[in-house]
Coordinates of N, CA and C in Angstrom, one line a residue:
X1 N 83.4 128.0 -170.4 CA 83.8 126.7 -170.6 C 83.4 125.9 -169.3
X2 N 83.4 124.6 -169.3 CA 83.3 123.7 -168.5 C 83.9 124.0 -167.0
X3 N 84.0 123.5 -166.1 CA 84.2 123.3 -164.9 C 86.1 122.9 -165.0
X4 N 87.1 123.9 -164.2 CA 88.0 124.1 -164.4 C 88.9 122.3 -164.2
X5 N 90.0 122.1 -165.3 CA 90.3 120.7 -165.0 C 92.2 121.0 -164.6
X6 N 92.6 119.7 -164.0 CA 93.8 119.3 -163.7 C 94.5 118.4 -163.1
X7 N 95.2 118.3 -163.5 CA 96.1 116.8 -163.1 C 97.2 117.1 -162.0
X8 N 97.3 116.6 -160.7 CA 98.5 116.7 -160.4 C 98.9 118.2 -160.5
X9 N 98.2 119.2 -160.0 CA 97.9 120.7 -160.5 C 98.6 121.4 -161.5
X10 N 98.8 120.4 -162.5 CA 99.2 120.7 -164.0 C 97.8 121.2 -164.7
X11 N 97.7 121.9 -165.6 CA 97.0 122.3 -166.4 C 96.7 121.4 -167.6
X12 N 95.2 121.2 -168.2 CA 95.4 120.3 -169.1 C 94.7 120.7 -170.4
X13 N 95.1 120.2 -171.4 CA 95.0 120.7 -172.6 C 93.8 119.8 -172.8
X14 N 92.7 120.8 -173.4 CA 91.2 119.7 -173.8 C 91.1 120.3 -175.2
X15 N 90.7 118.9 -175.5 CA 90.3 118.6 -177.1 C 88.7 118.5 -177.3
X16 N 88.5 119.1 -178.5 CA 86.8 119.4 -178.3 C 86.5 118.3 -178.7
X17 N 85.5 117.5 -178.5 CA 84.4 116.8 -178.2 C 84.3 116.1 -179.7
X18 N 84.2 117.7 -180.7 CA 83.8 117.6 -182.4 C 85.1 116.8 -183.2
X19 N 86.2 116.9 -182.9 CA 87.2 116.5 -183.2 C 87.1 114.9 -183.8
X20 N 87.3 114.3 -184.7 CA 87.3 113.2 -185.3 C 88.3 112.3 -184.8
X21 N 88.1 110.8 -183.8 CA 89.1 110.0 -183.4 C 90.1 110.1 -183.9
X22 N 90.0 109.2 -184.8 CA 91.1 108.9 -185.7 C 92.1 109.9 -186.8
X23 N 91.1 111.2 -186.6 CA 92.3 112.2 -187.4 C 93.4 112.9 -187.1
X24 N 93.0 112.7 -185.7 CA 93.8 113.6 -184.6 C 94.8 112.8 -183.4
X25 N 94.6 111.3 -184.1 CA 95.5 110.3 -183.2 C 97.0 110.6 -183.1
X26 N 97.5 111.3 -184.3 CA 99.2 111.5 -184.1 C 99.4 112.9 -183.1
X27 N 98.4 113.8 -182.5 CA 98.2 114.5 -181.9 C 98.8 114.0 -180.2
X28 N 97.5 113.1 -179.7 CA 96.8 112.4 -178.9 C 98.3 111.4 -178.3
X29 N 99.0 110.6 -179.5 CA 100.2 109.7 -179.4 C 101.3 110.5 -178.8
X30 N 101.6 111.7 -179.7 CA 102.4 112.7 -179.0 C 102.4 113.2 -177.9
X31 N 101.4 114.1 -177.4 CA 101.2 114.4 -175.9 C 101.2 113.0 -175.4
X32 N 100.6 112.0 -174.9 CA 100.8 110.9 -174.2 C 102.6 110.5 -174.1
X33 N 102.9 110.6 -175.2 CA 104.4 110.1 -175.3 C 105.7 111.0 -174.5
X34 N 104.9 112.3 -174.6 CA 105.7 113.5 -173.8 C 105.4 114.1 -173.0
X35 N 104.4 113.3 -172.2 CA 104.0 113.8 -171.0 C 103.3 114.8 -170.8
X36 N 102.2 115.6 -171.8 CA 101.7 116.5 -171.4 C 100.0 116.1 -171.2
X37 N 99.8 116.6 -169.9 CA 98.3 116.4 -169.3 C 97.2 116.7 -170.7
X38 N 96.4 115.9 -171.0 CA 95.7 116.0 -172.3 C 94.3 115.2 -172.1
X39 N 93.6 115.7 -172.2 CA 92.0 115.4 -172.4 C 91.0 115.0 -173.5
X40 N 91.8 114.0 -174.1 CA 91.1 114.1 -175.6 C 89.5 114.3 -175.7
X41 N 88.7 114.6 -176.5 CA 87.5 114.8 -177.0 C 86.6 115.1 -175.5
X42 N 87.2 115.4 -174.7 CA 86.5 115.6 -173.5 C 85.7 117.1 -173.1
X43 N 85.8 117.8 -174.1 CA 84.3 118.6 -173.5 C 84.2 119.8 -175.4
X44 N 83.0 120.0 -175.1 CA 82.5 120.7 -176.2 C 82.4 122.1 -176.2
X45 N 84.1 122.7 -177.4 CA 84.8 123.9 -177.1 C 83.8 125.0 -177.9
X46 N 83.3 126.4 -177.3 CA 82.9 127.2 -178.4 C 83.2 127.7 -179.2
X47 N 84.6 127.5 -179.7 CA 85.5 127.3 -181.2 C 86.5 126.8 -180.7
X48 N 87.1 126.7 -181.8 CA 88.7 125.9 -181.6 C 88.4 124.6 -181.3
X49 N 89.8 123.9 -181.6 CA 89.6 122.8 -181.3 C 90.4 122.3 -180.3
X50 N 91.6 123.0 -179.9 CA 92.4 123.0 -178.1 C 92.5 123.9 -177.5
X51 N 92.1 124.2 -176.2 CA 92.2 125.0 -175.5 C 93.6 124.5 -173.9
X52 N 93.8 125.5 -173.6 CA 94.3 125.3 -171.8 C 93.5 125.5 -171.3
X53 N 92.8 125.0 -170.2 CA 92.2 125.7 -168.8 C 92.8 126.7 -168.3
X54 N 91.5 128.1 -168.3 CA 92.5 129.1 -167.6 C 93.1 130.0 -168.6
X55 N 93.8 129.7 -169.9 CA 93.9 130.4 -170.9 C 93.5 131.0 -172.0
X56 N 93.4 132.1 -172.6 CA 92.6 133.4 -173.1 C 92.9 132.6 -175.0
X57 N 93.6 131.1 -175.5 CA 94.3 131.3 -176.8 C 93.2 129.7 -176.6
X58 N 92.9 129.7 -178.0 CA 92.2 128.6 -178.5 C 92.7 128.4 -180.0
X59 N 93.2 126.8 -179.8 CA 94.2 126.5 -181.3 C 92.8 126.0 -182.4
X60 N 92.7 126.1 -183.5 CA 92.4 125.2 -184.4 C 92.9 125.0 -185.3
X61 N 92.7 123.2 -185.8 CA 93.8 122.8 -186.5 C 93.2 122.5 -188.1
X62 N 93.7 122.9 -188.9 CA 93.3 122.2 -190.2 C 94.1 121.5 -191.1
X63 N 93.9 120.5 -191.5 CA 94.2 119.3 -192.0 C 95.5 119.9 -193.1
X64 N 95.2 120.8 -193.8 CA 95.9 121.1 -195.0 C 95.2 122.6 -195.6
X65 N 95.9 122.7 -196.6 CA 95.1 124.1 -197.4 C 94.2 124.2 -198.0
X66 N 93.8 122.9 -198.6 CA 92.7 122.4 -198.9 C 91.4 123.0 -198.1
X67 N 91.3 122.5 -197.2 CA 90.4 122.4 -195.7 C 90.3 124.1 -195.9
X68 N 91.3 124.8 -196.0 CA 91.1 126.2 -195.0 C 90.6 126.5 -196.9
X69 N 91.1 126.3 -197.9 CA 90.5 127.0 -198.7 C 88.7 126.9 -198.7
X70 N 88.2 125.6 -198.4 CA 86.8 125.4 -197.9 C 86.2 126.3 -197.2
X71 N 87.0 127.0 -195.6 CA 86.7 127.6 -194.6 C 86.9 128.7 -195.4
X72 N 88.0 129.2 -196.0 CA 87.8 131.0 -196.8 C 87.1 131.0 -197.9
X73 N 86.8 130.0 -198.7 CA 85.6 130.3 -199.5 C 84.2 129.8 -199.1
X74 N 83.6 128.6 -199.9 CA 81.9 129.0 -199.2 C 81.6 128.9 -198.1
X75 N 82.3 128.4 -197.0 CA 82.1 128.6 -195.4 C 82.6 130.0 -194.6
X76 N 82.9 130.8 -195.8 CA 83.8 131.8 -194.8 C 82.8 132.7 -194.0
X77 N 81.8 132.8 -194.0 CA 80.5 133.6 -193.3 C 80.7 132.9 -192.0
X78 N 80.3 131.8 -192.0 CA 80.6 130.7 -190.7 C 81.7 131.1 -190.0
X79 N 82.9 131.2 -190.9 CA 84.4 130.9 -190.1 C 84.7 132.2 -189.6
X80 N 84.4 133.6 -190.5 CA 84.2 134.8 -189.8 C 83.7 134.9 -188.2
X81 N 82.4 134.5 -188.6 CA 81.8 134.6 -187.2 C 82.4 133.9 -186.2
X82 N 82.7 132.6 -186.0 CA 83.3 131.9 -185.4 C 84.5 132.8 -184.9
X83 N 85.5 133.0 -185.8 CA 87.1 134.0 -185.2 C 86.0 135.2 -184.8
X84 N 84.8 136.1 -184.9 CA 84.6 136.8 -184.2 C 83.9 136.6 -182.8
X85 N 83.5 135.6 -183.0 CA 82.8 134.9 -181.6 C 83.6 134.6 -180.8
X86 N 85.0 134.4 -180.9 CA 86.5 134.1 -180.0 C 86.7 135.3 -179.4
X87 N 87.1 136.5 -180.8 CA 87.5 137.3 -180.0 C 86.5 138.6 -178.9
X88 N 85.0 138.2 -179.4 CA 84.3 139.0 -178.4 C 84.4 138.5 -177.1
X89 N 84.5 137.0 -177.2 CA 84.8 136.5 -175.8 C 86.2 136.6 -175.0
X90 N 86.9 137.1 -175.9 CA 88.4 137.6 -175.0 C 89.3 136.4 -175.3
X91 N 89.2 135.7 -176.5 CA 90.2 135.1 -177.0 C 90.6 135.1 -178.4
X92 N 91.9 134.6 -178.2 CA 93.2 134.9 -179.5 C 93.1 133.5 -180.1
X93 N 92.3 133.3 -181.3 CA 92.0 132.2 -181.7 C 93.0 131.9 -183.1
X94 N 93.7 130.9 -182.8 CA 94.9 130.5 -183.7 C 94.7 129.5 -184.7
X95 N 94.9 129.8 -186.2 CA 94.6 128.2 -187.1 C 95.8 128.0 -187.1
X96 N 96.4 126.3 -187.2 CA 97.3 125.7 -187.2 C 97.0 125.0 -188.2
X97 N 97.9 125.9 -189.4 CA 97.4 124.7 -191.1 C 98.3 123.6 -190.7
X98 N 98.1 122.3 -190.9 CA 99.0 120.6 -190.9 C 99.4 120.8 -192.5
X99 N 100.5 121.1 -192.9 CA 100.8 121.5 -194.2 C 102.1 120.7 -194.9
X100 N 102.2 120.3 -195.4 CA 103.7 119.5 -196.1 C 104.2 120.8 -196.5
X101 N 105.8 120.7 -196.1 CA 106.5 121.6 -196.4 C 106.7 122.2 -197.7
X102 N 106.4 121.7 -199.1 CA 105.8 122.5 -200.3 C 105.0 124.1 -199.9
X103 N 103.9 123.6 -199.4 CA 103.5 125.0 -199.1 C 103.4 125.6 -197.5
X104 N 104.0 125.5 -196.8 CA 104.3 125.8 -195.3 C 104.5 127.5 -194.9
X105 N 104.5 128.3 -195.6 CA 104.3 129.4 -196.0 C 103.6 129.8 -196.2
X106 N 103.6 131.6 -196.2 CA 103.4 132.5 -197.2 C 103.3 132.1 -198.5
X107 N 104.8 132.8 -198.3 CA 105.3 132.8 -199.7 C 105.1 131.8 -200.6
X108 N 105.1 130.6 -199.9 CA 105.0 129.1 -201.0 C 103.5 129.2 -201.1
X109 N 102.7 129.3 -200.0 CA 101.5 129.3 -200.4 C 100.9 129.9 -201.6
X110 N 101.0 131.2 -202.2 CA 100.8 131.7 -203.5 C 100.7 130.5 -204.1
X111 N 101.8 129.6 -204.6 CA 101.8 129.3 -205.9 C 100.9 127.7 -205.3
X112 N 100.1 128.0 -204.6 CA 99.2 126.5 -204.4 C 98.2 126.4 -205.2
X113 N 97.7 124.9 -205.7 CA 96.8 124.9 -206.7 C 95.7 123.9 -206.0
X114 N 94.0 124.2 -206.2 CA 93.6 123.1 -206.0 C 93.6 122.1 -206.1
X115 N 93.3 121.2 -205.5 CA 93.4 119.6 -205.7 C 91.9 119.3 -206.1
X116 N 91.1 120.2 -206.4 CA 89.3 119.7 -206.5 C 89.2 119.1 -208.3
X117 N 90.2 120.0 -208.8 CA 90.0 120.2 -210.3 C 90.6 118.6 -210.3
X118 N 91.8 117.9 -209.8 CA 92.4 117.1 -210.3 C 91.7 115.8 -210.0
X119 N 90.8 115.4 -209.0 CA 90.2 114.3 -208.9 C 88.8 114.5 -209.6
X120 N 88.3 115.5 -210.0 CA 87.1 115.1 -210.9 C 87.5 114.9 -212.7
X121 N 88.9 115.4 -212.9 CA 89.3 115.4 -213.7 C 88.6 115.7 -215.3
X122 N 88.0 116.9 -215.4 CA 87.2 117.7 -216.1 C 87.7 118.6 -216.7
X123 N 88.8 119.2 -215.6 CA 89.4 120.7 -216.6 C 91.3 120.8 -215.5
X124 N 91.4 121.6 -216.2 CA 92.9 121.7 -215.7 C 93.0 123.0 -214.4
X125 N 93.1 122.7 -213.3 CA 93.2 123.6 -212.6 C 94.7 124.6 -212.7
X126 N 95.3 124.2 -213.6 CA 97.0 125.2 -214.1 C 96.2 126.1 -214.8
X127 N 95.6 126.0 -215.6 CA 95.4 127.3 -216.1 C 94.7 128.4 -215.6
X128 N 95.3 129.4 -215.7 CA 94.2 131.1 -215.3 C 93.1 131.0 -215.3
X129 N 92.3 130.8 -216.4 CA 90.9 131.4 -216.7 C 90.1 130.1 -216.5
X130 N 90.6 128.8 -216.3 CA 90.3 127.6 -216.2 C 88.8 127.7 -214.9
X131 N 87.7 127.0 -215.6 CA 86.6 127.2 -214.1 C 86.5 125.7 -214.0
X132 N 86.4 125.1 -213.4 CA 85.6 123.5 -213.1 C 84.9 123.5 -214.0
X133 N 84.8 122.2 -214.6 CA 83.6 122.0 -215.7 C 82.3 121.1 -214.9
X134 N 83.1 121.0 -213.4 CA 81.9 120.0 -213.2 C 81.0 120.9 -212.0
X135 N 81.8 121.8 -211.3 CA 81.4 122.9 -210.1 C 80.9 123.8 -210.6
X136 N 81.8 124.7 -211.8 CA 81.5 125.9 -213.0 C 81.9 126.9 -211.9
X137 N 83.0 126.7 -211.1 CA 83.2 127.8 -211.0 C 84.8 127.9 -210.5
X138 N 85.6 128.8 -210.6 CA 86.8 128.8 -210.8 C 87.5 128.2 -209.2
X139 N 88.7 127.3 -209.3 CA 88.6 126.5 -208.3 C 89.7 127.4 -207.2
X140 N 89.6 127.9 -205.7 CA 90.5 129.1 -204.9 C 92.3 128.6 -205.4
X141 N 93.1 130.0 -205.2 CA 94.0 129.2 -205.6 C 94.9 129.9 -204.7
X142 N 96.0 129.6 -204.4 CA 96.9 130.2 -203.3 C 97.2 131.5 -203.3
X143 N 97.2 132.3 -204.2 CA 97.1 133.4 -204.1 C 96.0 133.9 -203.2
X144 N 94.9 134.0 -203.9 CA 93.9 134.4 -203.2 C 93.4 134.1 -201.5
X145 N 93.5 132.8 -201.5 CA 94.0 132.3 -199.6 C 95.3 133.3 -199.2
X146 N 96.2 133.1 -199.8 CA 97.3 134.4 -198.8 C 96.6 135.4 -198.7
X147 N 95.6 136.3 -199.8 CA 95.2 137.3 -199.5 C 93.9 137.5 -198.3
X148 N 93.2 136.5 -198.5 CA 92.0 136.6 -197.4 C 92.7 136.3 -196.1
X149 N 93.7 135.3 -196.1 CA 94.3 135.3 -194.6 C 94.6 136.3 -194.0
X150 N 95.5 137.0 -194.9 CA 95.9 138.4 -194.2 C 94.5 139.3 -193.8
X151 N 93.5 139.6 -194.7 CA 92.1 140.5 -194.7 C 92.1 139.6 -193.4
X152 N 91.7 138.4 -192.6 CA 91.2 137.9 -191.9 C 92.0 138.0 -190.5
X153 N 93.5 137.8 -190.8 CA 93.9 138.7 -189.8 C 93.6 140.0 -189.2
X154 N 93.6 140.8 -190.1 CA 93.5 142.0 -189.8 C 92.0 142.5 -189.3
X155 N 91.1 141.9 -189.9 CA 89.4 142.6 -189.6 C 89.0 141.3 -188.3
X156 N 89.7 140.3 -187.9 CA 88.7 139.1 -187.5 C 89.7 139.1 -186.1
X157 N 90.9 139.5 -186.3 CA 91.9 138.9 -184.7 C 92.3 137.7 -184.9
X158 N 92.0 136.7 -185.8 CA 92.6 135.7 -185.9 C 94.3 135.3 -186.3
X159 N 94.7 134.5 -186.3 CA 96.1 134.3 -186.6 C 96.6 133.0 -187.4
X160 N 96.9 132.9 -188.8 CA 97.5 131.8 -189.2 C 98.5 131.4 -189.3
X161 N 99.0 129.9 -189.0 CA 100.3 129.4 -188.8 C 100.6 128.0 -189.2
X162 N 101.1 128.0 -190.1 CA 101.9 126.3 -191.0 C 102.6 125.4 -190.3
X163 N 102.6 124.6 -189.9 CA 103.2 123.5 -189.5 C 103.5 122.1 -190.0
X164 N 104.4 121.3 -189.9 CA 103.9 119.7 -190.5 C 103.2 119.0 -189.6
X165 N 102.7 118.1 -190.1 CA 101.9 117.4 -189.5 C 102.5 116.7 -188.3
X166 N 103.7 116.0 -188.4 CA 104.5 115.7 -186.8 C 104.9 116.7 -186.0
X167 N 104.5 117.9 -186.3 CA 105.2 119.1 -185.6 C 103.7 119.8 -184.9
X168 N 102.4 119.2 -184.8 CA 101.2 119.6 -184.8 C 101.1 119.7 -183.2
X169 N 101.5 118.6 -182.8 CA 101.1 118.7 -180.9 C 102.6 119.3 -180.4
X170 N 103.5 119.8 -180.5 CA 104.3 120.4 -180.0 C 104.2 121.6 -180.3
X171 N 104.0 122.1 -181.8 CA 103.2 123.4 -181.8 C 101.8 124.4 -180.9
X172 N 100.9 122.9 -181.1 CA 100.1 123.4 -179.9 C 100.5 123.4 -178.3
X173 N 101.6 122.8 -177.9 CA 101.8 122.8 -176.6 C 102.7 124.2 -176.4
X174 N 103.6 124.7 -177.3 CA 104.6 125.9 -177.2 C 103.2 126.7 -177.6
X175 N 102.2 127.2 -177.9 CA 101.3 128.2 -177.9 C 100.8 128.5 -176.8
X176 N 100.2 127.2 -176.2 CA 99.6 127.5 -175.2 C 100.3 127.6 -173.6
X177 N 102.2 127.3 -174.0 CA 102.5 127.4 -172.9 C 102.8 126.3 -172.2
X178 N 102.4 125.1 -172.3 CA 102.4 124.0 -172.0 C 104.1 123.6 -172.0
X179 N 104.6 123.0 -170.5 CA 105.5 122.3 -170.8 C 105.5 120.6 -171.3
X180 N 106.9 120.2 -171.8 CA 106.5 118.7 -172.2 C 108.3 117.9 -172.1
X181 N 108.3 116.7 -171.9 CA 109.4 116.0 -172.0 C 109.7 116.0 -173.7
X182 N 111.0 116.5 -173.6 CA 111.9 116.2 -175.0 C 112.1 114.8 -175.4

């Protein structure tokens, strides 16, 4: 990584580079608001999307289950390598799903359904044997993501964890250690 950073010899939390302004503003609002030393989009991480200076844990965040069912299906060759690219380099690379409490789990997660089927609106993603009519091919469904999460824990070192979306930068700050004003 970059050349070591700090504030006032607090440690600061850097946001990669790749990170999209605007998606990540209620992040960015939080830390500012509670005081924690924060570097938005200021350097270009080789995974993850927050790091500490100095620390071995790199957070990344995804939007929803949506997102990560992308990353465990046709990206998962990519997203493999990537959690194994973390941990050859001696880090504990953490996804932080941004989740509405419906599925914030495990357990809830099972019964999650795509959302791909319902905006092309072609075929009914409730049903079992149902495939896209417009993709043709059956759309991931929460079951199957709880199951590759766990395979992915266990073969890759990675770790997944649900949050809401207001609870995103406080999550990341208690991982990495970070104190902050209440």
């Amino acid at each position: 990584m970059a050349q070591s950073r700090s504030i006032n010899g607090r440690a600061v939390i850097i946001e990669d580079t790749r990170q999209q302004e605007l998606k990540h503003r209620h992040i960015e609002k939080w830390m500012v608001a509670h005081g924690v030393c924060f570097a938005p989009r200021a350097t270009a991480l080789p995974f993850g999307d927050y790091m500490l200076e100095g620390s071995n844990i790199s957070i990344d965040t995804k939007k929803d289950v949506q997102e990560v069912a992308g990353n465990l299906g046709k990206q998962h060759a990519r997203f493999a390598r990537e959690c194994d690219k973390a941990r050859a380099e001696g880090y504990r690379l953490i996804i932080l799903i941004e989740e509405h409490p419906e599925y914030n789990d495990r357990k809830k997660l099972r019964a999650w359904k795509s959302y791909v089927c319902r905006r092309c609106r072609k075929c009914n993603p409730f049903e079992k044997s149902s495939k896209c009519a417009k993709y043709r091919v059956k759309p991931m469904n929460g079951n199957s993501i709880a199951k590759i999460i766990e395979r992915m824990e266990e073969n890759h070192g990675v770790r997944f964890e649900f949050c809401h979306k207001r609870d995103t930068a406080r999550r990341i700050c208690d991982i990495l250690g970070v104190k902050y004003k209440e």
